[in-house]
Amino acid sequence: MTTSFPSAPPPLATPPLAKTVRWWWVRHAPLAQPHQIAGQADVELALWPGSSAQLTAARLPTSAVWLASPLGRTRETAARLAALVPAAPTEPATDPRLMEQHFGAWQGHSYAELEDAGDPHLAPFWADPAGTAPPGGESFADLCRRVAQAVEEWSARQTGDRDIICISHAGPVRAAIAQALALTPATALSLDVAPLSLTRLDRIATADGPVWAVRWINRIP
């Protein structure tokens, strides 16, 4: 009598290696007028010591895509940092989707000034600061959507594992963290993002879609 055994299943195909895009988010240097609502206005940076730039630059990878908001304060910060990182480009690529939240008519003013003037838009804004747009501006939820779109597009452009150094603003950094941790915009607004702080978020592409690894948030030099 011959005993037959079921044939062995075919070997499993080796899954492709996951592509990891490491996002190094840097908030720009301190502002000269930190109490004013800067938004998308071009405002001046405060004088910042070279030691702060050196400490931040020392943590950045030497082979990376450099990306920045097109506003002057981020490009100036990028130039200072790039001068300290070997093989960094003289000019970063820019993407308007990485700009700070547009605060419309409030840009250039402080919240105290708006309160003293009795601005009627303040009360509904504070009732829902993530979902309400300032007059003539955009909401933080709007910002989160455009930043997420930019992150996905820039990640998809990379071939293989890659580092992206992104010099941006507090709002977009909060939005990127919200994307990685699946936070609501309202929750993301509670995150502190200090000037020149470093946030590292790794986007790992898998067969089931992207997953995120949060390495650190708001690391201050």
Short mmCIF file of C-alpha atoms in Angstrom, two decimals:
data_model
loop_
_atom_site.label_atom_id
_atom_site.label_comp_id
_atom_site.label_asym_id
_atom_site.label_seq_id
_atom_site.Cartn_x
_atom_site.Cartn_y
_atom_site.Cartn_z
CA MET A 1 0.00 0.00 0.00
CA THR A 2 1.36 3.35 -1.00
CA THR A 3 0.80 6.24 1.34
CA SER A 4 0.46 9.62 -0.31
CA PHE A 5 1.22 12.85 1.42
CA PRO A 6 -0.11 16.26 0.48
CA SER A 7 2.34 18.28 -1.50
CA ALA A 8 4.13 21.05 0.32
CA PRO A 9 2.76 24.54 -0.23
CA PRO A 10 4.80 26.77 -2.48
CA PRO A 11 7.35 28.90 -0.66
CA LEU A 12 6.16 32.30 0.38
CA ALA A 13 7.41 35.13 -1.73
CA THR A 14 9.91 37.30 0.06
CA PRO A 15 8.13 40.56 0.87
CA PRO A 16 9.77 43.67 -0.51
CA LEU A 17 11.72 45.74 1.93
CA ALA A 18 9.72 48.57 3.40
CA LYS A 19 10.73 52.05 2.25
CA THR A 20 11.35 54.41 5.13
CA VAL A 21 11.32 58.17 4.66
CA ARG A 22 12.70 59.87 7.73
CA TRP A 23 11.26 63.35 8.24
CA TRP A 24 13.44 65.74 10.24
CA TRP A 25 11.19 68.67 11.09
CA VAL A 26 12.88 71.85 12.30
CA ARG A 27 10.97 74.91 13.41
CA HIS A 28 12.55 78.19 12.30
CA ALA A 29 14.64 80.37 14.63
CA PRO A 30 12.98 82.72 17.18
CA LEU A 31 11.04 85.72 15.91
CA ALA A 32 11.98 89.32 16.66
CA GLN A 33 8.34 90.01 17.66
CA PRO A 34 7.17 86.70 19.17
CA HIS A 35 3.89 88.11 20.54
CA GLN A 36 2.65 89.19 17.13
CA ILE A 37 0.64 86.79 14.99
CA ALA A 38 3.04 86.11 12.13
CA GLY A 39 1.03 83.66 10.06
CA GLN A 40 2.10 83.86 6.43
CA ALA A 41 3.53 87.38 6.69
CA ASP A 42 7.26 87.73 6.18
CA VAL A 43 8.58 88.77 9.58
CA GLU A 44 12.09 89.22 10.93
CA LEU A 45 13.96 86.71 13.02
CA ALA A 46 15.57 87.66 16.30
CA LEU A 47 19.34 87.55 16.55
CA TRP A 48 20.19 83.96 17.40
CA PRO A 49 23.58 82.69 18.52
CA GLY A 50 25.65 80.49 16.30
CA SER A 51 25.84 77.91 19.09
CA SER A 52 22.11 77.21 18.74
CA ALA A 53 22.48 76.65 15.01
CA GLN A 54 25.48 74.37 15.57
CA LEU A 55 23.63 72.23 18.10
CA THR A 56 20.65 71.77 15.79
CA ALA A 57 22.78 71.17 12.69
CA ALA A 58 24.88 68.56 14.50
CA ARG A 59 21.83 66.30 14.78
CA LEU A 60 20.89 66.49 11.10
CA PRO A 61 21.87 63.84 8.52
CA THR A 62 24.54 64.79 6.00
CA SER A 63 22.78 63.24 2.99
CA ALA A 64 19.19 64.42 2.74
CA VAL A 65 16.58 66.24 0.72
CA TRP A 66 16.24 69.79 2.06
CA LEU A 67 12.76 71.23 2.02
CA ALA A 68 11.34 74.46 3.43
CA SER A 69 8.38 76.75 3.57
CA PRO A 70 8.92 79.59 1.09
CA LEU A 71 8.64 82.26 3.81
CA GLY A 72 11.75 84.26 4.59
CA ARG A 73 12.16 83.12 8.19
CA THR A 74 12.34 79.45 7.23
CA ARG A 75 14.64 80.01 4.28
CA GLU A 76 16.99 82.10 6.43
CA THR A 77 17.01 79.39 9.08
CA ALA A 78 17.65 76.74 6.42
CA ALA A 79 20.59 78.71 5.02
CA ARG A 80 22.20 79.06 8.46
CA LEU A 81 21.80 75.35 9.18
CA ALA A 82 22.85 74.18 5.72
CA ALA A 83 26.12 76.08 6.03
CA LEU A 84 26.97 73.81 8.97
CA VAL A 85 25.95 70.47 7.41
CA PRO A 86 28.32 68.80 4.91
CA ALA A 87 26.87 68.27 1.42
CA ALA A 88 23.77 70.33 2.17
CA PRO A 89 22.35 72.29 -0.79
CA THR A 90 22.74 76.06 -0.89
CA GLU A 91 18.99 76.47 -1.46
CA PRO A 92 16.28 74.12 -0.21
CA ALA A 93 13.31 73.09 -2.31
CA THR A 94 10.20 74.98 -1.22
CA ASP A 95 6.53 74.03 -1.01
CA PRO A 96 3.80 76.58 -0.15
CA ARG A 97 1.80 73.83 1.57
CA LEU A 98 4.43 73.91 4.32
CA MET A 99 3.76 77.55 5.22
CA GLU A 100 2.34 78.58 8.57
CA GLN A 101 -1.41 78.93 9.07
CA HIS A 102 -2.83 81.98 7.30
CA PHE A 103 -4.30 84.24 9.97
CA GLY A 104 -5.80 86.73 7.54
CA ALA A 105 -6.56 90.15 9.00
CA TRP A 106 -4.99 89.21 12.32
CA GLN A 107 -1.45 88.93 10.96
CA GLY A 108 0.85 91.57 12.41
CA HIS A 109 -1.32 92.04 15.51
CA SER A 110 -1.24 90.44 18.94
CA TYR A 111 -4.20 88.70 20.54
CA ALA A 112 -4.13 91.35 23.26
CA GLU A 113 -4.56 94.07 20.63
CA LEU A 114 -7.47 92.21 19.07
CA GLU A 115 -9.14 91.83 22.46
CA ASP A 116 -8.65 95.52 23.28
CA ALA A 117 -10.21 96.40 19.92
CA GLY A 118 -13.21 94.20 20.64
CA ASP A 119 -12.76 92.02 17.56
CA PRO A 120 -16.05 90.08 17.20
CA HIS A 121 -14.31 87.12 15.56
CA LEU A 122 -12.26 86.24 18.63
CA ALA A 123 -15.03 84.56 20.65
CA PRO A 124 -16.00 81.99 17.97
CA PHE A 125 -12.32 81.41 17.24
CA TRP A 126 -11.48 80.57 20.86
CA ALA A 127 -14.57 78.35 21.04
CA ASP A 128 -13.11 76.18 18.24
CA PRO A 129 -9.53 77.27 17.47
CA ALA A 130 -8.83 74.24 15.27
CA GLY A 131 -11.92 74.47 13.10
CA THR A 132 -12.51 78.22 12.89
CA ALA A 133 -10.67 80.41 10.38
CA PRO A 134 -9.64 83.96 11.32
CA PRO A 135 -11.21 86.62 9.08
CA GLY A 136 -9.63 86.29 5.64
CA GLY A 137 -7.53 83.30 6.72
CA GLU A 138 -7.68 79.54 7.07
CA SER A 139 -8.38 77.17 9.95
CA PHE A 140 -5.80 74.93 11.57
CA ALA A 141 -7.77 71.96 10.24
CA ASP A 142 -7.26 73.37 6.72
CA LEU A 143 -3.53 73.56 7.40
CA CYS A 144 -3.47 69.94 8.60
CA ARG A 145 -5.01 68.77 5.33
CA ARG A 146 -2.51 70.57 3.10
CA VAL A 147 0.49 69.49 5.19
CA ALA A 148 -0.63 65.85 5.09
CA GLN A 149 -0.95 66.08 1.32
CA ALA A 150 2.55 67.54 1.02
CA VAL A 151 4.05 64.86 3.27
CA GLU A 152 2.47 62.08 1.24
CA GLU A 153 3.59 63.54 -2.09
CA TRP A 154 7.18 64.22 -1.03
CA SER A 155 7.43 60.78 0.59
CA ALA A 156 6.17 59.11 -2.59
CA ARG A 157 8.82 60.89 -4.69
CA GLN A 158 11.67 59.24 -2.81
CA THR A 159 13.24 56.01 -4.05
CA GLY A 160 14.37 53.71 -1.27
CA ASP A 161 15.12 54.88 2.24
CA ARG A 162 15.63 58.63 2.40
CA ASP A 163 15.99 61.53 4.81
CA ILE A 164 14.02 64.76 4.36
CA ILE A 165 14.99 67.80 6.40
CA CYS A 166 12.02 70.15 6.50
CA ILE A 167 12.42 73.68 7.87
CA SER A 168 8.94 74.91 8.69
CA HIS A 169 6.74 76.48 11.37
CA ALA A 170 5.01 75.44 14.58
CA GLY A 171 1.67 74.84 12.87
CA PRO A 172 2.93 72.48 10.15
CA VAL A 173 5.08 70.57 12.65
CA ARG A 174 2.01 70.04 14.85
CA ALA A 175 0.10 68.94 11.75
CA ALA A 176 2.81 66.42 10.84
CA ILE A 177 2.73 64.97 14.36
CA ALA A 178 -1.05 64.76 14.15
CA GLN A 179 -0.74 62.83 10.88
CA ALA A 180 1.76 60.38 12.39
CA LEU A 181 -0.19 59.78 15.61
CA ALA A 182 -3.72 60.11 14.15
CA LEU A 183 -4.48 63.06 16.43
CA THR A 184 -7.36 65.43 15.87
CA PRO A 185 -6.40 68.99 14.91
CA ALA A 186 -7.79 70.19 18.25
CA THR A 187 -5.50 67.82 20.15
CA ALA A 188 -2.50 68.72 18.02
CA LEU A 189 -2.83 72.39 18.99
CA SER A 190 -1.80 71.47 22.53
CA LEU A 191 1.67 70.36 21.35
CA ASP A 192 4.60 72.65 22.10
CA VAL A 193 7.01 73.27 19.22
CA ALA A 194 9.91 75.50 20.25
CA PRO A 195 12.08 77.54 17.87
CA LEU A 196 14.92 75.44 16.38
CA SER A 197 13.46 72.30 17.96
CA LEU A 198 13.78 69.02 16.10
CA THR A 199 10.98 66.50 15.54
CA ARG A 200 11.73 63.16 13.87
CA LEU A 201 8.89 61.21 12.23
CA ASP A 202 9.57 58.10 10.12
CA ARG A 203 7.07 57.12 7.42
CA ILE A 204 7.37 53.41 6.63
CA ALA A 205 5.70 52.23 3.43
CA THR A 206 4.30 48.68 3.72
CA ALA A 207 2.04 46.49 1.60
CA ASP A 208 -0.84 47.42 3.91
CA GLY A 209 -0.19 51.14 3.66
CA PRO A 210 2.08 53.56 5.50
CA VAL A 211 2.83 53.28 9.19
CA TRP A 212 4.60 55.85 11.32
CA ALA A 213 7.33 55.68 13.95
CA VAL A 214 7.73 58.75 16.15
CA ARG A 215 11.37 59.02 17.17
CA TRP A 216 11.20 62.28 19.09
CA ILE A 217 9.15 65.46 19.36
CA ASN A 218 10.29 69.01 20.17
CA ARG A 219 13.90 68.12 20.93
CA ILE A 220 15.46 71.44 21.89
CA PRO A 221 19.16 72.10 21.21
#
